Coordinates of C-alpha atoms and ligand atoms in Angstrom, one line a residue:
X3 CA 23.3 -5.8 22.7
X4 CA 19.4 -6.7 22.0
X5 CA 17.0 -4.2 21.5
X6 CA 13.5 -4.3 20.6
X7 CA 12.3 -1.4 17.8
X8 CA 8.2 -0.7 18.0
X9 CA 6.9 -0.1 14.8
X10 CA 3.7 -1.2 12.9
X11 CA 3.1 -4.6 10.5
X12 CA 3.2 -2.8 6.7
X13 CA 1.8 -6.9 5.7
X14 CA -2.0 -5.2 5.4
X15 CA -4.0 -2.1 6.2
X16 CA -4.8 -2.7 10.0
X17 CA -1.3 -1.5 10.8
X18 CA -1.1 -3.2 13.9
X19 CA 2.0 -2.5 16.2
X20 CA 4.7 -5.0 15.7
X21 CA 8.3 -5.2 17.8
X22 CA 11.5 -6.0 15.9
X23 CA 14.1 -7.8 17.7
X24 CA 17.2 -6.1 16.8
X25 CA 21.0 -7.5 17.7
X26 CA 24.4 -6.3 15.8
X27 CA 22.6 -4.3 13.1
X28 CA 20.1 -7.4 11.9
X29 CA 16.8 -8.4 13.2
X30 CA 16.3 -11.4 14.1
X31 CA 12.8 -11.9 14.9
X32 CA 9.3 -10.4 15.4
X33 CA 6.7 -10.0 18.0
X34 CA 3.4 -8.3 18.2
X35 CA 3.3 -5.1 20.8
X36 CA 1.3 -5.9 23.1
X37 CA 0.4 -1.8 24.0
X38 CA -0.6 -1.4 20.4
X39 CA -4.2 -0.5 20.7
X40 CA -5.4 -2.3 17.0
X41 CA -3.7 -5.2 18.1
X42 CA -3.5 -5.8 22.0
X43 CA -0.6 -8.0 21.7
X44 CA -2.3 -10.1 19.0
X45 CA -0.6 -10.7 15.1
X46 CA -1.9 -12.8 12.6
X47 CA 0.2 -15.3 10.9
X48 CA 1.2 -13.2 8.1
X49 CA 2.5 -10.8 10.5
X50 CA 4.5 -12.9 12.2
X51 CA 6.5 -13.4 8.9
X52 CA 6.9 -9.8 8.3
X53 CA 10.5 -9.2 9.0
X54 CA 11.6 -11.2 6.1
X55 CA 11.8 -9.2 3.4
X56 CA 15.0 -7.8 5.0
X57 CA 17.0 -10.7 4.3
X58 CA 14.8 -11.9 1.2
X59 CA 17.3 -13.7 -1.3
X60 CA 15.9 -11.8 -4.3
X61 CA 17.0 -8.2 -2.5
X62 CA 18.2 -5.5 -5.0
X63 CA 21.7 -4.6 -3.8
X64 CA 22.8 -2.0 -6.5
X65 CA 21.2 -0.1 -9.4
X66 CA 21.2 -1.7 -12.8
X67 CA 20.8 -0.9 -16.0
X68 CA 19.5 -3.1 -18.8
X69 CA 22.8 -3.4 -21.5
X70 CA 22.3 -5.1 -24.1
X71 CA 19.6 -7.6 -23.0
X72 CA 21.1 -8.1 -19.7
X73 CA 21.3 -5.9 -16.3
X74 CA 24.8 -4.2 -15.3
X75 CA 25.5 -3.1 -11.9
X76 CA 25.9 0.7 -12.0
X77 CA 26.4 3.3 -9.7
X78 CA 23.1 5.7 -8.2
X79 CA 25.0 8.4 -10.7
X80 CA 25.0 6.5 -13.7
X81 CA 21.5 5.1 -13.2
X82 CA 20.1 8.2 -12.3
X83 CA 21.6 10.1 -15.4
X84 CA 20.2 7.6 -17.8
X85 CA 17.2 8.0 -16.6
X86 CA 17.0 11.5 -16.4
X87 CA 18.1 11.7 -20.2
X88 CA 15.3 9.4 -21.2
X89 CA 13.0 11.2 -19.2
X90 CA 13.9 14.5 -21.2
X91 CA 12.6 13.0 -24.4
X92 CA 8.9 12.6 -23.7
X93 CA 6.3 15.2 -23.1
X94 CA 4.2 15.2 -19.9
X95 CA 1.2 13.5 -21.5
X96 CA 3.2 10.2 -22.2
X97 CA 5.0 10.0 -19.2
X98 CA 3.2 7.9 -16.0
X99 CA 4.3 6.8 -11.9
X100 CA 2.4 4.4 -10.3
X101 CA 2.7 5.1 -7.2
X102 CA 2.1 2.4 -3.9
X103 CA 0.0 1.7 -1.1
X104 CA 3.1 -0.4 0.5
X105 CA 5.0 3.1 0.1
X106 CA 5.3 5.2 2.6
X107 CA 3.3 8.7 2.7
X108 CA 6.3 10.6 2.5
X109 CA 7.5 8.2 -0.5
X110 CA 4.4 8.5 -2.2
X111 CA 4.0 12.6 -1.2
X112 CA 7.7 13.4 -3.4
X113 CA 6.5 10.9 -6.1
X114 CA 3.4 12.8 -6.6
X115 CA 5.5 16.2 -6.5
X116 CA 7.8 14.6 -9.2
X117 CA 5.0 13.6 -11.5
X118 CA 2.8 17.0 -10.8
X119 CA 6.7 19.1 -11.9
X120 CA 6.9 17.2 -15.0
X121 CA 3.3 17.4 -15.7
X122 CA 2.9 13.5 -15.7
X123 CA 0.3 10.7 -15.0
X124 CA 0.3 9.7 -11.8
X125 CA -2.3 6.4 -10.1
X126 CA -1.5 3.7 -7.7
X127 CA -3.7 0.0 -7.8
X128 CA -6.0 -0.5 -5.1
X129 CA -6.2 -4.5 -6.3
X130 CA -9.5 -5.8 -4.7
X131 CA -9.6 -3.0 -2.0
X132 CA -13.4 -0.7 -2.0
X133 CA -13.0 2.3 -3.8
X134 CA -13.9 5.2 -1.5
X135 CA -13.0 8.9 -1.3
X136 CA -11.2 8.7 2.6
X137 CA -11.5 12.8 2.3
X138 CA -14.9 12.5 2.2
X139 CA -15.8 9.5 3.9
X140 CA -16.0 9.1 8.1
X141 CA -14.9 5.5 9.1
X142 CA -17.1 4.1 11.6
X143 CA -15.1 1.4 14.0
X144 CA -16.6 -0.1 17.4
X145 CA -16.4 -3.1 16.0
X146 CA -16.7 -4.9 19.2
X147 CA -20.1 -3.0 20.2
X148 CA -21.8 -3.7 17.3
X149 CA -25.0 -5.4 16.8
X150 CA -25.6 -6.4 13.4
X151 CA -22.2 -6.8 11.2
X152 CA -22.6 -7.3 7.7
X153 CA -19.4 -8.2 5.6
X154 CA -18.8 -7.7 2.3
X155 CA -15.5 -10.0 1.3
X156 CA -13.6 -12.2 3.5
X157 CA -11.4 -10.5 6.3
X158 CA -11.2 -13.7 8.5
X159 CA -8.5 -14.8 5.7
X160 CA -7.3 -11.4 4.3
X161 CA -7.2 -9.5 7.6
X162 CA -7.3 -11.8 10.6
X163 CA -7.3 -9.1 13.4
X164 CA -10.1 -7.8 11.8
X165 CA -11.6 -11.1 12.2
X166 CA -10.5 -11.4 15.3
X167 CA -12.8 -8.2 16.6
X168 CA -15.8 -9.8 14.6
X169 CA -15.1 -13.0 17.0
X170 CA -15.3 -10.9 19.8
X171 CA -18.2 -9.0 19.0
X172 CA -20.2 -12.5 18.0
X173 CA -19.1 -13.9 21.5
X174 CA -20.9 -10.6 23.0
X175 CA -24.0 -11.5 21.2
X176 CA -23.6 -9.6 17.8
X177 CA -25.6 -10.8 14.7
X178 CA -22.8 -11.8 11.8
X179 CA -24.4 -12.0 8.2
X180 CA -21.4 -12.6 5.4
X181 CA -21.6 -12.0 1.7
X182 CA -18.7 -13.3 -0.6
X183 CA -18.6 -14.7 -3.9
X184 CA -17.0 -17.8 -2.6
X185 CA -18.5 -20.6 -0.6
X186 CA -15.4 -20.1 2.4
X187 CA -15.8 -22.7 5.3
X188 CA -14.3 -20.1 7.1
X189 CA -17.0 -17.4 5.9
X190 CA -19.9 -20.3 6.6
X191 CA -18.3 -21.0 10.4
X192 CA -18.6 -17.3 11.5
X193 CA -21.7 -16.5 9.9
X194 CA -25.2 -16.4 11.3
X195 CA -26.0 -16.0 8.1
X196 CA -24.1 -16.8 5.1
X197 CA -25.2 -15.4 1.0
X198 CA -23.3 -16.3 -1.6
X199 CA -23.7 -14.0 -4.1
X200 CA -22.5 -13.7 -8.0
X201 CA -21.8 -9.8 -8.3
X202 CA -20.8 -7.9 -5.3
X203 CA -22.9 -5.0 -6.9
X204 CA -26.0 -7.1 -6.8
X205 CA -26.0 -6.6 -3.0
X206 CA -29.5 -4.6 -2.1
X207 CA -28.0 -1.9 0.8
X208 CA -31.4 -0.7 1.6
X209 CA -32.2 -3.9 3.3
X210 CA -30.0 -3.2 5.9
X211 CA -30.8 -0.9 9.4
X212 CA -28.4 -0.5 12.1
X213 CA -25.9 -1.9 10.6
X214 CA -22.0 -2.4 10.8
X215 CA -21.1 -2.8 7.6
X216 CA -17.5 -3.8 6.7
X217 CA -16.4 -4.1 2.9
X218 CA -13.0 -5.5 2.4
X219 CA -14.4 -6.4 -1.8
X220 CA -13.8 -4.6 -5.2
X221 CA -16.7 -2.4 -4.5
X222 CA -17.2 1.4 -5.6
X223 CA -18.2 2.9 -2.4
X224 CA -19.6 6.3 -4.0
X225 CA -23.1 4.2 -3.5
X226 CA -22.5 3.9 0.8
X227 CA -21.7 8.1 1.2
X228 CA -23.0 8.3 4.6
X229 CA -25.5 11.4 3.4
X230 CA -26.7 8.5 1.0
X231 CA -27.6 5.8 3.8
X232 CA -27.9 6.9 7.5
X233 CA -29.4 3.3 8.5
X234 CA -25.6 1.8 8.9
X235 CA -22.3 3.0 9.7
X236 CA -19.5 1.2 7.1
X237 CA -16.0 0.1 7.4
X238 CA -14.2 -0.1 4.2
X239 CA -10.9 -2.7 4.6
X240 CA -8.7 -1.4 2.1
X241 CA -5.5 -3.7 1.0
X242 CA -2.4 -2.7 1.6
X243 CA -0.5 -1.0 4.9
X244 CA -1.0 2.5 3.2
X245 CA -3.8 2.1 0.7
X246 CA -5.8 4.6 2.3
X247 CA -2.7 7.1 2.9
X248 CA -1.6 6.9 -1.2
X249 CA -5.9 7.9 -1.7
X250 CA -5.7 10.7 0.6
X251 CA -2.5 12.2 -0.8
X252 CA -4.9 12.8 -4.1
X253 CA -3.1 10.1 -5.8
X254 CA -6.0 8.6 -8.2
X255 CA -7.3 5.3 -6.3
X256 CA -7.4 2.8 -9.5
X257 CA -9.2 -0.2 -9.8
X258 CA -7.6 -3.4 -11.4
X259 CA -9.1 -2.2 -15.1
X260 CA -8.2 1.2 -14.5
X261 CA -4.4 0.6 -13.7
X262 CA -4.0 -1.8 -16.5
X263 CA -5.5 0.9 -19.0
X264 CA -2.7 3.6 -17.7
X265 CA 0.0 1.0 -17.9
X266 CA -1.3 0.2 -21.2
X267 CA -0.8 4.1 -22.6
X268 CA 2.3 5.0 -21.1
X269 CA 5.6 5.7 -23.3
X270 CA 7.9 6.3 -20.2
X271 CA 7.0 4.3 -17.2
X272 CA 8.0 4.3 -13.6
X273 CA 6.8 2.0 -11.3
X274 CA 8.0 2.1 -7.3
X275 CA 6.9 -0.4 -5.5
X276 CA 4.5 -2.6 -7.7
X277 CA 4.6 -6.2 -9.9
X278 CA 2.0 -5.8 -12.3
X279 CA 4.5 -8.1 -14.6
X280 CA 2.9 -11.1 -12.0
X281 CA -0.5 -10.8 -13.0
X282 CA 0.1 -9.7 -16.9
X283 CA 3.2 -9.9 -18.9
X284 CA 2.0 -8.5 -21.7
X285 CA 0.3 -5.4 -20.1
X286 CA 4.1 -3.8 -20.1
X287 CA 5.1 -4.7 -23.9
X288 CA 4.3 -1.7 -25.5
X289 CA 5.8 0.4 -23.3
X290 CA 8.8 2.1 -24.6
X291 CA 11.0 3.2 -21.5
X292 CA 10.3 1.1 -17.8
X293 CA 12.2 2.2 -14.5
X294 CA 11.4 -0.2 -11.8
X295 CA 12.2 1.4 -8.1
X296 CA 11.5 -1.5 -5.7
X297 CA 12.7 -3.7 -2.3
X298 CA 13.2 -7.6 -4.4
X299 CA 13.6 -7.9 -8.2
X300 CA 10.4 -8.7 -9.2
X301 CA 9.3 -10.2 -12.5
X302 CA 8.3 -6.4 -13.7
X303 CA 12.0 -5.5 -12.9
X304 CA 12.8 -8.4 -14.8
X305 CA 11.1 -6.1 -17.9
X306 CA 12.8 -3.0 -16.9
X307 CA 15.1 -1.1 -18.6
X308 CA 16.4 0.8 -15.2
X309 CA 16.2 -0.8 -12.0
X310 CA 16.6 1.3 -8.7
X311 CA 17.2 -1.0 -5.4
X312 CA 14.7 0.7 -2.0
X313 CA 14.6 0.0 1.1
X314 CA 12.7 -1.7 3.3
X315 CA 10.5 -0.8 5.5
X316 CA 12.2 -1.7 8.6
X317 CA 15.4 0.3 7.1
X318 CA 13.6 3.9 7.4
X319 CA 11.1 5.9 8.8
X320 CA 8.1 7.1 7.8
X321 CA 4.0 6.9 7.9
X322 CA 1.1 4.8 7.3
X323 CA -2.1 5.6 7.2
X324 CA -4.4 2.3 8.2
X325 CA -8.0 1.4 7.2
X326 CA -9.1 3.8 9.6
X327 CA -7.3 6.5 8.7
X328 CA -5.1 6.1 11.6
X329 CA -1.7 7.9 10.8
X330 CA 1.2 5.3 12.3
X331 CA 4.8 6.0 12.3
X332 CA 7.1 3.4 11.0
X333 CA 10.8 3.6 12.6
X334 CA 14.5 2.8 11.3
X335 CA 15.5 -0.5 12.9
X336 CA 18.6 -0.8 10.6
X337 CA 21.0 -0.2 8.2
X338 CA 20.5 -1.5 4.6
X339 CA 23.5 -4.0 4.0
X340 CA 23.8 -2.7 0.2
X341 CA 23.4 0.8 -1.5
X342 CA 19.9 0.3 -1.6
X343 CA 18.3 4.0 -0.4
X344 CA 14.6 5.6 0.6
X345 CA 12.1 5.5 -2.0
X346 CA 11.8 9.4 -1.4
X347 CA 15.5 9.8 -1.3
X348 CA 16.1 8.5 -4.8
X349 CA 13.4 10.7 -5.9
X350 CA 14.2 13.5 -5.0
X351 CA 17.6 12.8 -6.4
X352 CA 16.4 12.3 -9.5
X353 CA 14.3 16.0 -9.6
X354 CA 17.5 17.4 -9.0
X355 CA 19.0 16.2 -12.0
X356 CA 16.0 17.4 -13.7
X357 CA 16.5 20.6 -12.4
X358 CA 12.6 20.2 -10.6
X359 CA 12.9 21.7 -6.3
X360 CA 10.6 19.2 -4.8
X361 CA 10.6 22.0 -1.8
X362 CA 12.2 19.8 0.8
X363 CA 16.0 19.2 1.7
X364 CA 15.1 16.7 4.4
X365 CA 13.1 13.7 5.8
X366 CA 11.9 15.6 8.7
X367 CA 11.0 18.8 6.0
X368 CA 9.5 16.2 3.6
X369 CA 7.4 14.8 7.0
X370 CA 6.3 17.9 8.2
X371 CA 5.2 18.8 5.3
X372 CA 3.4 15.4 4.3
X373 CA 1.1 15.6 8.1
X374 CA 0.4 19.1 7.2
X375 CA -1.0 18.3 4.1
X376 CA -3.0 15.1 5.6
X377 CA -3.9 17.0 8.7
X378 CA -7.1 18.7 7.7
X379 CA -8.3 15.2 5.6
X380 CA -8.9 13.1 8.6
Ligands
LIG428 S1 -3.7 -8.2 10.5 FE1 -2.4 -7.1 9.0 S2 -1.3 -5.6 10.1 FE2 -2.0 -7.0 11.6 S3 -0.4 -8.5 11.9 FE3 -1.8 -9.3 10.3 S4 -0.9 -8.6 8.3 FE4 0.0 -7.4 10.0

């Protein structure tokens, strides 16, 4: 029988409501929800695609180990022990997890425990995301009401529904000025007015007054605190489906120089849910121990001495928290068809055998104790 599973896009950070078409345990399809209020029944392309990674032919089916140049299947014991053994040898100092804004919070929460038991570097990458402190920071929306919209970036291409408001609120008479680094035909069609510019930090912010402005560029946002400028209200767009959520959970916010440097001076290094490997080969050669913990065997996998196979996002449940600090709830659609588990799951499996208590025996412990933790952030 067919059945349709409401749950939210994790392809960006607007975390709009998606349905999965579900029939003997597989899905077969997407389609937006059209009672989600980010979306309204809208999905951009990417969206439309999201479903895929389920059945993606580079899936991780079993854990592997690395033997002698080339990876073994093992079993979640054997991997696990290995690991824990290696992990024994260093001190706190030289070990480092890079956590994941495409992680859940509750995957990124028991990571963070982990690393904070073993006393242990811990940062995730917010790629070409604003850096901004979400605890401190209120995110202004009303989009659609807005007068003057300034954007800093692109989101027609990098997150259409965004866009898609920014339409809307042109249409209703609003004033669009872009800024981007890039001449974009798309950037010039929507614009009322349209600066290219060679720095993002060259951009003047007291020039502006009553303004919307929404950054989706590399841009430290300590420089917008609203207590700083009360002439605009700004929208930060950060990257991924739970950018924002892995940044409130006080897991340091890295930009692109940042997370290359920690990479860079870590002895034992575990990675869940990242490729750095695709930008940089060479950022991971010194490092003397790699566990990989991801959905697809990525090229950093490829580097790894461990490999641990997750699942998807459609094979749990969970939260996100979206660019407006919105917390969504992902839901299970189905089974795993392999021994791949929950990025928290495997975690906390692995405390165990280093005799850490993460404090929770269960998903719905681990959640509550997640929301009460994010509850007085937002
Ligand atoms: S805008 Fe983002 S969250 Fe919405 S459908 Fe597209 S990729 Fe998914």
């Amino acid at each position: 029988m067919m059945k349709i599973i409401n749950t939210i896009c994790p392809n960006c950070s607007v975390g709009c409501g998606v349905g999965l078409i579900v029939k003997d345990d597989k899905v077969l399809g997407v389609y937006p929800n059209k009672r989600h209020p980010i979306n309204e029944g809208k999905n951009c392309l990417n969206g439309r695609t999201c479903y895929k990674i389920i059945n993606h032919e580079k899936r991780l089916k079993n854990p592997l180990i690395k033997k002698n140049g080339a990876f073994v299947e093992v079993s979640w014991e054997e991997a696990l022990n290995y690991i824990a053994s290696h992990l024994k040898k260093y001190n706190g100092d030289e070990i480092t997890f890079i956590a994941s804004g495409k992680c859940t919070n509750e995957d990124n929460y028991a990571l963070k425990k982990l690393a904070d038991g073993l006393k242990a570097k811990i940062g995730h990458c917010i790629c070409n995301s604003p850096k901004v402190d979400y605890a401190e920071i209120s995110i202004s929306g009303g989009i659609e009401d807005a007068k003057n919209i300034v954007i800093i970036g692109d989101v027609f291409s990098e997150h259409a529904l965004i866009g898609r408001k920014v339409i809307k609120a042109k249409d209703k008479g609003a004033k669009i000025t872009i800024f981007n680094t890039e001449e974009r035909e798309i950037l010039k069609l929507n614009a009322d007015k349209f600066i290219k510019v060679d720095d993002y930090s060259d951009i003047d912010l007291n020039d502006f007054k009553d303004d919307l402005i929404i950054i989706n560029a590399p841009i430290d946002t300590d420089k917008f605190k609203n207590n700083k400028f009360k002439n605009f209200k700004i929208l930060p767009v950060a990257k991924h489906c739970n950018t924002v959520g892995a940044t409130l959970l006080n897991i340091p916010a890295l930009n692109r120089e940042e997370y290359f440097n920690l990479l860079k001076d870590s002895e034992f290094l575990y990675i869940v849910g990242e490729n750095p490997a695709l930008v940089n080969k060479n950022i991971l050669k010194d490092v003397d121990f790699l566990v990989v913990q991801d959905v697809i065997f990525t090229e950093t996998a490829d580097l790894a001495d461990v490999v641990l196979p997750t699942k998807c996002w459609a094979e749990k449940d969970g939260t996100f928290t979206n660019f407006e600090k919105k917390i969504q709830h992902i839901k299970k659609a189905v089974d795993p068809q392999h021994k791949a588990l929950e990025d928290w799951k495997i975690i906390k499996k692995l405390a165990e055998k280093l005799n850490i208590n993460l404090g929770f025996e269960s998903f719905d412990e681990l959640h509550k104790e997640v929301m009460n933790y994010l509850k007085d952030l937002n």
